[in-house]
Structure formats: C-alpha cells, structure tokens
Coordinates of C-alpha atoms and ligand atoms in Angstrom, one line a residue:
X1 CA 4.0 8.6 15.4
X2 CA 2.3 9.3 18.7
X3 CA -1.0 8.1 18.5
X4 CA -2.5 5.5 21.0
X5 CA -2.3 1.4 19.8
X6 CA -3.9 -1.4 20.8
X7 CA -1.4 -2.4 23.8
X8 CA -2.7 1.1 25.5
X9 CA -6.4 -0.3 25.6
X10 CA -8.2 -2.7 28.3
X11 CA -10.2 -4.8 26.1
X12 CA -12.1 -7.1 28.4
X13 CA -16.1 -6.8 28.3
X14 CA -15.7 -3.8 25.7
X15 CA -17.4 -3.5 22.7
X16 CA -14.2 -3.2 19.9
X17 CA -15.4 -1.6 16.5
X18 CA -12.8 -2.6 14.3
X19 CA -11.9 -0.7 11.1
X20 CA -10.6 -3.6 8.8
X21 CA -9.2 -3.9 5.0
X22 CA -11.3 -7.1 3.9
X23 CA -11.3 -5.5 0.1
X24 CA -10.2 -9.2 -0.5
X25 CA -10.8 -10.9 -4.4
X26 CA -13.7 -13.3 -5.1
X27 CA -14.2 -15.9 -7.6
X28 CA -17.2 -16.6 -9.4
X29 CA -18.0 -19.2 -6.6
X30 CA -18.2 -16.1 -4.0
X31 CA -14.9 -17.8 -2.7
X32 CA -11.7 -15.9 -1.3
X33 CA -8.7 -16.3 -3.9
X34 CA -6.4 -14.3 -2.0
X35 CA -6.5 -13.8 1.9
X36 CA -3.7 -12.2 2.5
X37 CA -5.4 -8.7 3.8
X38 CA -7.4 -11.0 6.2
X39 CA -3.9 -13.0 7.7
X40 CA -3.0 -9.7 7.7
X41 CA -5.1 -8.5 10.2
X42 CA -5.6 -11.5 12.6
X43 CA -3.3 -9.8 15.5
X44 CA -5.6 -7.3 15.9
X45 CA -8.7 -9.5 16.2
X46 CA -6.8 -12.6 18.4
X47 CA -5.5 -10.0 20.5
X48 CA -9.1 -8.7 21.4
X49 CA -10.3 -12.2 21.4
X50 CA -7.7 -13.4 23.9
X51 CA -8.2 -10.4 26.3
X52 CA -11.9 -11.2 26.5
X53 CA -13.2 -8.2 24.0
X54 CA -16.0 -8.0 21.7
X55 CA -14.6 -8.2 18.3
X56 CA -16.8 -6.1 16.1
X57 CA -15.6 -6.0 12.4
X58 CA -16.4 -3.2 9.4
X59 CA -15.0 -3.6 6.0
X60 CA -15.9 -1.9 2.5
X61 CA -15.3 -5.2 -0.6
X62 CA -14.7 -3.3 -4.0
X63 CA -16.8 -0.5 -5.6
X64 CA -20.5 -1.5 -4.9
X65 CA -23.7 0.8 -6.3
X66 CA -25.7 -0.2 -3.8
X67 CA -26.6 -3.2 -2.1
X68 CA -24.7 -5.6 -4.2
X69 CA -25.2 -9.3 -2.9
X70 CA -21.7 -10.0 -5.4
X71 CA -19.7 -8.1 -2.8
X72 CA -21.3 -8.8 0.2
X73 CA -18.8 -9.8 2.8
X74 CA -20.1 -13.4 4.1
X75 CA -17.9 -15.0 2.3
X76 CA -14.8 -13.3 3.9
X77 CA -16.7 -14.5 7.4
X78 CA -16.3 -18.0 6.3
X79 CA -12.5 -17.7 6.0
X80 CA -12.5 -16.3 9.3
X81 CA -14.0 -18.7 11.0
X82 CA -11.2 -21.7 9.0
X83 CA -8.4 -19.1 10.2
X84 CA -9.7 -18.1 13.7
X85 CA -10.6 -21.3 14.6
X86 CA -13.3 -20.0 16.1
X87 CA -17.0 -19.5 15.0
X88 CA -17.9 -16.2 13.1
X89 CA -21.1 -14.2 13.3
X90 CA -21.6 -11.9 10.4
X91 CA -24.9 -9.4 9.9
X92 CA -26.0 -8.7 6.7
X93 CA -26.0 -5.0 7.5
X94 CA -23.5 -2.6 8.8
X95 CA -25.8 -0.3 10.6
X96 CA -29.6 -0.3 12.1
X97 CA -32.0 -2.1 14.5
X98 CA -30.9 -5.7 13.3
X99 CA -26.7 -5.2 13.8
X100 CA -27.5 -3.4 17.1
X101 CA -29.2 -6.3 18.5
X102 CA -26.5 -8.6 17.0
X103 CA -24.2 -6.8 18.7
X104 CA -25.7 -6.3 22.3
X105 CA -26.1 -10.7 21.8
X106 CA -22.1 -10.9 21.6
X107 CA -20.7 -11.9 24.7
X108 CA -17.1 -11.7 25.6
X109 CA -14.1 -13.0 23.3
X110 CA -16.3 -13.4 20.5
X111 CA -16.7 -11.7 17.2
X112 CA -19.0 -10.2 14.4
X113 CA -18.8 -9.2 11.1
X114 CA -20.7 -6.6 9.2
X115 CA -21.9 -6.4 6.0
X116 CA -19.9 -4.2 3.6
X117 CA -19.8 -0.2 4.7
X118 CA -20.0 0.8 1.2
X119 CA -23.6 -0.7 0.4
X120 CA -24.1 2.7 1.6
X121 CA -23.2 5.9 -0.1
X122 CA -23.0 7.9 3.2
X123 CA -19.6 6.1 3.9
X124 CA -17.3 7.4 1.6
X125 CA -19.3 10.8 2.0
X126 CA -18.1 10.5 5.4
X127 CA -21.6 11.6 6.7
X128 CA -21.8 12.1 10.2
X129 CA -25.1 11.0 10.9
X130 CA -24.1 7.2 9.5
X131 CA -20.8 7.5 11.3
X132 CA -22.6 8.1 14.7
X133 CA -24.6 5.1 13.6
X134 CA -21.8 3.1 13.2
X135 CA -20.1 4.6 16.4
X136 CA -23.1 3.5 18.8
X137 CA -21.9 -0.2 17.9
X138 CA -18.1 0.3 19.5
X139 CA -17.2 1.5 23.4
X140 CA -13.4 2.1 21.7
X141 CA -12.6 1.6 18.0
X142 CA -9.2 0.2 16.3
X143 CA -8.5 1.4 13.2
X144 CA -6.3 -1.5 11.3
X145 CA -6.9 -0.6 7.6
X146 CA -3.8 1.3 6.6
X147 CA -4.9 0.7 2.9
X148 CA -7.9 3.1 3.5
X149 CA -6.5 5.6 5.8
X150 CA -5.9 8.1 3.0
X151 CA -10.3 8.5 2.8
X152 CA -11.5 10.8 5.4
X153 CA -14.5 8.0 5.1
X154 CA -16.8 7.5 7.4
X155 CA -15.6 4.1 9.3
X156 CA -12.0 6.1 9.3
X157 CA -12.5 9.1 10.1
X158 CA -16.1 10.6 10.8
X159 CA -16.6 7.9 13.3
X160 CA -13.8 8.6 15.7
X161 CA -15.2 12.0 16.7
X162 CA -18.2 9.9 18.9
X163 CA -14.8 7.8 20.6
X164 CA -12.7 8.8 23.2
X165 CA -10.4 6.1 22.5
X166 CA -9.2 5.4 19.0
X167 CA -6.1 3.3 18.6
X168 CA -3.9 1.6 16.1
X169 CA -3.7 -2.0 15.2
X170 CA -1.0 -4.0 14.9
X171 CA -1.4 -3.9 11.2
X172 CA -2.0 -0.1 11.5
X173 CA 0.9 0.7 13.8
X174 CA 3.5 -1.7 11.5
X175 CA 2.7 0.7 8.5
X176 CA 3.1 3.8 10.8
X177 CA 6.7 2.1 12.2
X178 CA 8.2 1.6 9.1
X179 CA 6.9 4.2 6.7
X180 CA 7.1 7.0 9.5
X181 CA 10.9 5.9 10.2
X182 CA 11.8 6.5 6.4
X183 CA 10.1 10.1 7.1
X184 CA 11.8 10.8 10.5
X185 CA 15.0 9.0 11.5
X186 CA 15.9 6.4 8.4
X187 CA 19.7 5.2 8.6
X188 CA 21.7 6.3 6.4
X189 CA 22.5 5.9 3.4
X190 CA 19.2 6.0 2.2
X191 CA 18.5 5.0 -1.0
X192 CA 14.8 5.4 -3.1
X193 CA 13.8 3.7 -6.0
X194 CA 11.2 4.6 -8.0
X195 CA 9.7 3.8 -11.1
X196 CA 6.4 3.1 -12.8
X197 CA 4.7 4.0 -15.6
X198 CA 4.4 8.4 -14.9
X199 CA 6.1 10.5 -13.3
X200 CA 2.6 12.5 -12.5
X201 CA 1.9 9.6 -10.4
X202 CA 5.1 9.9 -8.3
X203 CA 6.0 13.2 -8.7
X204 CA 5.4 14.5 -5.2
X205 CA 7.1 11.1 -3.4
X206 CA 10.1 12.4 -5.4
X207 CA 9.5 15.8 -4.5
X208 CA 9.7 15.0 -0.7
X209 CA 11.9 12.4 -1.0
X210 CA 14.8 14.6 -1.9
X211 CA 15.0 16.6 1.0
X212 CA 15.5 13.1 2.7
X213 CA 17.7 10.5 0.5
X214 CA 21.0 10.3 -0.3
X215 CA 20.2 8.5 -3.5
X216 CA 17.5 7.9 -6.0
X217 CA 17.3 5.6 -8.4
X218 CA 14.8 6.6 -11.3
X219 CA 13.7 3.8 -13.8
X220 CA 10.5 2.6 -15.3
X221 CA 8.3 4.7 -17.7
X222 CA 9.4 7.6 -16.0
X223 CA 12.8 7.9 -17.3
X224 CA 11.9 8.9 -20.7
X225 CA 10.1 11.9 -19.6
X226 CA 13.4 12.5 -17.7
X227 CA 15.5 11.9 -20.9
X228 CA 13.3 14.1 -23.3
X229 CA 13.7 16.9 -20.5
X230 CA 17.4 16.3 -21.3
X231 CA 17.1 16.6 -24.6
X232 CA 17.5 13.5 -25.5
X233 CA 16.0 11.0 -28.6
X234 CA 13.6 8.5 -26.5
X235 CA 12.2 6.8 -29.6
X236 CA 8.6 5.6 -29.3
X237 CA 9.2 5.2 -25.4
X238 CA 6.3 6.0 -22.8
X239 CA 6.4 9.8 -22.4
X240 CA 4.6 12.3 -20.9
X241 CA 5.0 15.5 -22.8
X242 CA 2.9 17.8 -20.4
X243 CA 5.9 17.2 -17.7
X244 CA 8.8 17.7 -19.8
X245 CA 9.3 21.2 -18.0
X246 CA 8.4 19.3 -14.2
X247 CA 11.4 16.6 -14.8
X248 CA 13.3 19.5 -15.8
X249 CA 12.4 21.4 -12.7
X250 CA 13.5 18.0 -10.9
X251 CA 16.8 17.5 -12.6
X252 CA 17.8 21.3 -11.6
X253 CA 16.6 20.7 -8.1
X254 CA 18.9 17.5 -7.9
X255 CA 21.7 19.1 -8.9
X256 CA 21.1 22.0 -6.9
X257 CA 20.8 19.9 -3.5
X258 CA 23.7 17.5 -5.5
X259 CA 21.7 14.7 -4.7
X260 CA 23.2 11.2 -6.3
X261 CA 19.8 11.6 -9.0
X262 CA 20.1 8.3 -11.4
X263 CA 18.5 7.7 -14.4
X264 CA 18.7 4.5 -16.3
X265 CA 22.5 4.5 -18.9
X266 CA 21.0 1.6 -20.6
X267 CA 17.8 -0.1 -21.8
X268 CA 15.9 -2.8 -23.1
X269 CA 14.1 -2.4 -26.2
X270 CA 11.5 -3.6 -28.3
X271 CA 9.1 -2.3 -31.2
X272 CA 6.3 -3.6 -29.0
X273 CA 5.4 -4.6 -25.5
X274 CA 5.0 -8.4 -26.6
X275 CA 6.2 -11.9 -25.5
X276 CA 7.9 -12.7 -28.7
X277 CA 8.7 -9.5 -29.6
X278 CA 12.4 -9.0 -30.9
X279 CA 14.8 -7.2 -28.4
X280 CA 17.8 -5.1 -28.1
X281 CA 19.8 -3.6 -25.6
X282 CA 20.9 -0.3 -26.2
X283 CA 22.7 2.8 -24.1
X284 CA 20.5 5.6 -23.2
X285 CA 21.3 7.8 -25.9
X286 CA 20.8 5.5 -28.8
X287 CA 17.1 4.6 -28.7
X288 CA 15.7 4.4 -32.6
X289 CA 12.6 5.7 -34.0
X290 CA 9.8 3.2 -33.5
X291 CA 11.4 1.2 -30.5
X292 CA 10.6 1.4 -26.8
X293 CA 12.5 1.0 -23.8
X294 CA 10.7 -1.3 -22.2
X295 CA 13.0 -2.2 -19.1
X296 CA 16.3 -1.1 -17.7
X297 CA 19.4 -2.4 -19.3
X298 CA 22.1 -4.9 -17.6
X299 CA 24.6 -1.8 -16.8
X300 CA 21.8 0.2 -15.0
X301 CA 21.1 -3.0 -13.2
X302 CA 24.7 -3.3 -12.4
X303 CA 25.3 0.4 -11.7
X304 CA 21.7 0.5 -9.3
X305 CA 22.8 -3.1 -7.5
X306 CA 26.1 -1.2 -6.9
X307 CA 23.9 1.9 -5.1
X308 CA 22.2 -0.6 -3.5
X309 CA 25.0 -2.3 -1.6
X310 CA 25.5 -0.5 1.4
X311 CA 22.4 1.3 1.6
X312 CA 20.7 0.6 5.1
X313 CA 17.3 2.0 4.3
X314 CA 15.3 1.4 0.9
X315 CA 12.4 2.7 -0.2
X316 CA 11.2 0.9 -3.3
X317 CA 7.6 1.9 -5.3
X318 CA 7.1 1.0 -8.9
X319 CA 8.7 -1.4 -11.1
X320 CA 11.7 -0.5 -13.4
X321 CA 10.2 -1.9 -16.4
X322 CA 7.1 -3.5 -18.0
X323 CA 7.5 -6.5 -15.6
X324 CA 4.1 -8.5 -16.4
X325 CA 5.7 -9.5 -19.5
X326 CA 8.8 -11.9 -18.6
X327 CA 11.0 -10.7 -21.5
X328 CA 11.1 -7.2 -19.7
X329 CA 10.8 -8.5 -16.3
X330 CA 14.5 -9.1 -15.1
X331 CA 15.2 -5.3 -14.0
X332 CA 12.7 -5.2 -11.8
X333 CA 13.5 -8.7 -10.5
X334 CA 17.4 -7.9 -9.8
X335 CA 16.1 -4.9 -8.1
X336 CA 14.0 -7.0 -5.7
X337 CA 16.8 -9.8 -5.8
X338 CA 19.2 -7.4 -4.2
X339 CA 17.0 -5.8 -2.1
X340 CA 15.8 -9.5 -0.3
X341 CA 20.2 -9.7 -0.1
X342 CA 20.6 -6.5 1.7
X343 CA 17.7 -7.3 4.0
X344 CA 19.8 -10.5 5.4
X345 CA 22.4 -7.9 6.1
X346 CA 21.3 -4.9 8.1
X347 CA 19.4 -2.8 5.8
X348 CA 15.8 -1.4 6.2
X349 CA 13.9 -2.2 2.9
X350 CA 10.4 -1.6 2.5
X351 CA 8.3 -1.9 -0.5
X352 CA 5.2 0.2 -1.5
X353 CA 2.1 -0.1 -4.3
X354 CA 0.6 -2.6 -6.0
X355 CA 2.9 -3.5 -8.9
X356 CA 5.8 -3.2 -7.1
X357 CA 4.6 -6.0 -4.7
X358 CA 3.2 -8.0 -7.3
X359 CA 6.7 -7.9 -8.8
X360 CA 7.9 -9.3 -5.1
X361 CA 4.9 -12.7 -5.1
X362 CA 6.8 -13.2 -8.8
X363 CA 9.9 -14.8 -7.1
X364 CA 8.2 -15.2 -3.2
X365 CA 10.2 -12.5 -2.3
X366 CA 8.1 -10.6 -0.5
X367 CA 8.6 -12.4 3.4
X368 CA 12.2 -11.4 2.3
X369 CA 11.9 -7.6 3.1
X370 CA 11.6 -5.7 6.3
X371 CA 8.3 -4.6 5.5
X372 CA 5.5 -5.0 2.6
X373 CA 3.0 -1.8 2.9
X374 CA -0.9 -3.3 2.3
X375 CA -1.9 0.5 1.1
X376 CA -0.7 1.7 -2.1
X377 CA -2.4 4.6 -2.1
X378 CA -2.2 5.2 0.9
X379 CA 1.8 4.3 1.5
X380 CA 2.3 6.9 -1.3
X381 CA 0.1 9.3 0.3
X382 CA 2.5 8.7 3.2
X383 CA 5.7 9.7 1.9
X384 CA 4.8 12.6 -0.5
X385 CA 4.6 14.1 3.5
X386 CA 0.7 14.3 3.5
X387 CA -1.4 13.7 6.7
X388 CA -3.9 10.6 6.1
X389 CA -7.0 11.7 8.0
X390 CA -7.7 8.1 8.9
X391 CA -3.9 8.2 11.4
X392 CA -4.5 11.7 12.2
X393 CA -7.9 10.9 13.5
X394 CA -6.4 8.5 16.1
X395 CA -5.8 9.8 20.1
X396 CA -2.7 11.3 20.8
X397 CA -0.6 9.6 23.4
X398 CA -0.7 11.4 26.2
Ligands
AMP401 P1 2.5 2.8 -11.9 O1 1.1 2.4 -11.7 O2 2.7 4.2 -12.3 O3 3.4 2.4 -10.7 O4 3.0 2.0 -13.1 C1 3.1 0.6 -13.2 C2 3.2 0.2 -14.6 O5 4.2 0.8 -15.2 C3 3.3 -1.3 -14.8 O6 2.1 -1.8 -15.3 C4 4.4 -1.4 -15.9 O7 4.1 -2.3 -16.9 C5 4.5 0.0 -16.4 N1 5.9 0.3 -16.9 C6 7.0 0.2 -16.3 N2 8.0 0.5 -17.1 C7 7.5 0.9 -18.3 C8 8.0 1.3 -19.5 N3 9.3 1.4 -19.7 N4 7.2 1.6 -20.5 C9 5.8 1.5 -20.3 N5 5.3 1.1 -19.2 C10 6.1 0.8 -18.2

C-alpha cells in the first residue's frame, strides 16, 4: 500500500493529531483490565515523543449516548502515563475553546489526551463541521487505529480533508504490511481457514479469497450450511437455511476454479453445547437427529494439520468449533498449535477477528504468529477486497 507513514514526516515542534484505538475494557473501579490496544500503539506516540512532536491523542471508548462519565477516557490517560513513563495531560473534551487552549500549552515532546470522540454524535456522522473542529487541533495527523478504519468517521476520515499530510502509524502500517501482502504477493501455497458461526458473516472473505488461495479449509458453524447444500443429514447442527443455495453457488465455483475447497470428514457431537454434555465423534455423513456438531473431528484435524504443513502463508478467521466451552475447544486449538509450528519455520500466518484471537490468548499463542490484526471488522473488511475509507483517506506517496 502506497500511502505516506510516519518515517515520511518531520515531527519536531508539530502539532500530531493522532487517530488511536483506546476502545480498551473497564472495570467497575474505572480501571483498565486489558491494555493491550494501548501497548499497541506506543511506537507511534514514543516515536513523536522522541523526535520532539506534540503528541495529541483522539479515541472513541464503547458505544456512549452522550456524555457518559462511565466511558470517559481518563482512565486510559492514567495507564499512559505508568507505560510512557512520562506525565499525561488529558482534556475532558475532544473539541472547543478549553482543548484548543490545552493544546496551544503543549510544548514539545509532550502529550495530550482527549476525551472520548463519540460523546458526540457528529463523529460517527462524519460531520464535517466537527471534523474541521478536530482538524484545527493537528499541523499533520497519524491515523494508527486500524480497528476503526472501516468507519468513514469523522476522526478517520472527514478530518483528513483539512491535512495535507496524513500518514500511517506503525500500528496502522503493520496491518496494511501483512493483510495487504495476503491480497497482493502472498507466498505460495496459501492456505485460508475459516470458520465461525455463519457463513453470511464470511461469505464475501471466501468469495475473494478464492481467486487468491490454493487451499481453504472450511470448519465451524459454517460447514453445516455447506453439508445441507450437499444434501446431506446435519442433525440439529447450526444452519443457515436462507444460504443453502449461496454454499451451493460456492461449492460449484470451487470446483469450477478446482480449488483444494475442504469441509470438515468428521465431527464432534453433542445433544447440547454444555460442559458435561455427553459426546461423540462421528464422520460427516452420520450426524443423528437431535445432535450437533459442535467442533471438528480428530481426522479433519489431522487431514487440515496435513494442508497446513507446507503452507507459507495462512490466513486464519473464526474458530472451527464452539471453542469457549473446553469439551469443543481442541479443533480450534490444534489449528492454532500448528499454525504457532509453521511460524518457527518460514510460513506467513496471520490471524483475524475477535474469537479467533481469543482462541490464540487460550494457550498464549498469539506472540507465536507473524501477525495478530487488532480490527476484526475491519481486517475482514480488508480481505473481502473492499477499500477502508479510513486507509484510503491517507496521502499517496508521491
Ligand atoms: P463468528 O462471530 O461468526 O466468527 O462466530 C464465532 C462463534 O462461532 C463462536 O462463538 C463459536 O462458539 C461459534 N461456533 C463455532 N463453531 C460452531 C458450531 N459448530 N456450532 C455453533 N456455533 C459454533
């Protein structure tokens, strides 16, 4: 991707508005359980910091209606400050009078925090009248909030029409590096996985996928729709009827482009998505009345392990079974067990959306691949092939 990063921009005595991801968890204490997004994108800020810039930080923190003191961002300045090493300002608004004055005291290699964009509607209305607001606060803005990039907001897109300089962070240009190299140039052979609970969900990553992969490994909710499309008896599995006639329009595809398209030969099954539920392990056309497959079966595990071998780029979204419950768990955690062993080889593996990554932090897997995306949304966004106004709002490189 051609857009202009951080390493293009002198920094020194300039006013750096900062697109971050702080949507960070609280507890009831207004403390920060999980600061992950925030390590995430201290590059960005030290970088500006060290090169003598004014650091100023915008965030939205969950879904507020309003000014919502229970998501305001102070705490996140706090935790900051403990990682920085270095004392945090924070204004408890994100536009107006009070933040421009804050800013205009910040001297050099120092930074500021503002309140949360969302207290105000006009953000995710991208209205340009609150993005020029925001904008006068900034001589160049960073975008670093991959996770958001898929909202033409107003701190991600509307804003970067008042810049003539609007670069990547770190953060930012690690997504673009490793997603955009799946899209463009990915070594071969290049294997996707997907699974999850719907194929509507997914269906346009697997659309553009297979015009790219050599392989694709299906598991997950997903299959069943797959299997009914086949004709097959899926029991009281997870199905989507309305996209009986899509899978089949998938399957014909496959065939047609005789792409290696793999749906689960085995599964796991239960009556009931439970703990102590009672299991079996049946092949994929033997799935009773009133049971579920619930995860993939041990010669689907074997048979996807096997694809996985020699692949040297993996894209991996959604888990390949109900993996919050342990009993159906251990397809999804082979999956990621292989894929942190083909990483110490040569392989390319990188891992997209929420569950999948929560799969990863299960078994502390997830230093163990190339590359963890922060957006889920977004990272899908990303390879169904669409342009994420918040990137495509960035300068070209010249
Ligand atoms: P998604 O948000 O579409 O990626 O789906 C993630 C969810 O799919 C997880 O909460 C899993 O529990 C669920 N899931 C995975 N496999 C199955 C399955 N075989 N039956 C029902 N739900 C599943």
């Amino acid at each position: 991707m051609n857009k202009l990063t951080i390493d293009d921009l002198k920094l020194k005595d300039k006013r750096v508005l900062v697109r971050v991801d702080f949507n960070v968890p609280l507890n009831e204490k207004k403390e920060v359980t999980d600061d992950t997004r925030i390590v995430e994108s201290l590059p960005t800020i030290k970088k500006i910091l060290n090169d003598g810039g004014k650091a100023i930080l915008m965030s939205h923190l969950g879904r507020p209606k309003g000014k919502d003191p229970n998501l305001s961002l102070a705490p996140v300045a706090k935790r900051l400050e403990k990682l920085l090493r270095w004392p945090a300002k924070f204004v408890d608004d994100c536009i107006g009078e009070k933040v421009e004055k804050a800013v205009s005291e910040l001297k050099s290699s120092e930074y500021l925090l503002l309140e949360n964009l969302r207290f105000y509607p006009q953000e995710e209305k991208n209205d340009p009248e609150f993005a020029k607001s925001l904008a006068k606060l900034g001589d160049i803005y960073i975008n670093d909030a991959f996770g958001t990039a898929h909202r033409a907001h107003a701190s991600t897109e509307g804003v970067t029409r008042y810049f003539k300089e609007c670069a990547a962070g770190y953060l930012m240009q690690k997504e673009l590096k490793y997603l955009g190299m799946t899209l463009s140039d990915p070594k071969k052979p290049f294997v996707a996985i997907l699974g999850g609970s719907k194929i509507s969900g997914k269906i346009d990553v697997i659309k553009n996928l297979m015009d790219k992969v050599d392989t694709l490994l299906i598991g997950g909710g997903m299959a069943f729709t797959f299997y009914k499309a086949l004709g097959k008896e899926i029991g009281s599995s997870l199905l989507e009827e309305d996209k009986v006639g899509l899978a089949q329009d998938i399957l014909k595809e496959a065939e047609k482009k005789k792409l290696d398209f793999l749906l689960p030969v085995d599964f796991l099954i239960a009556s009931e998505a439970r703990e102590d539920a009672s299991t079996r392990v049946v092949d994929k056309d033997s799935i009773p009345q009133g049971w579920k497959g619930l995860d993939i079966g041990p010669k689907t595990v074997e048979l996807y392990k096997d694809k996985l071998s020699n692949a040297k780029t993996v894209v991996w979204n959604g888990p390949m079974g109900v993996f919050e419950i342990d009993k159906f768990s251990k397809g999804t955690r082979e999956v990621a067990q292989k894929l942190a062993q083909i990483t110490e080889g040569s392989a390319v593996t990188i891992v997209g959306g929420g569950d999948s990554v929560a799969a990863l932090a299960k078994d502390n897997l997830e230093k163990r691949m190339s590359h963890v995306s922060t957006g889920g949304g977004a990272s899908l966004e990303f390879l169904e092939g669409k342009t994420l106004p918040g990137i495509a709002a960035l300068t070209d490189k010249k």
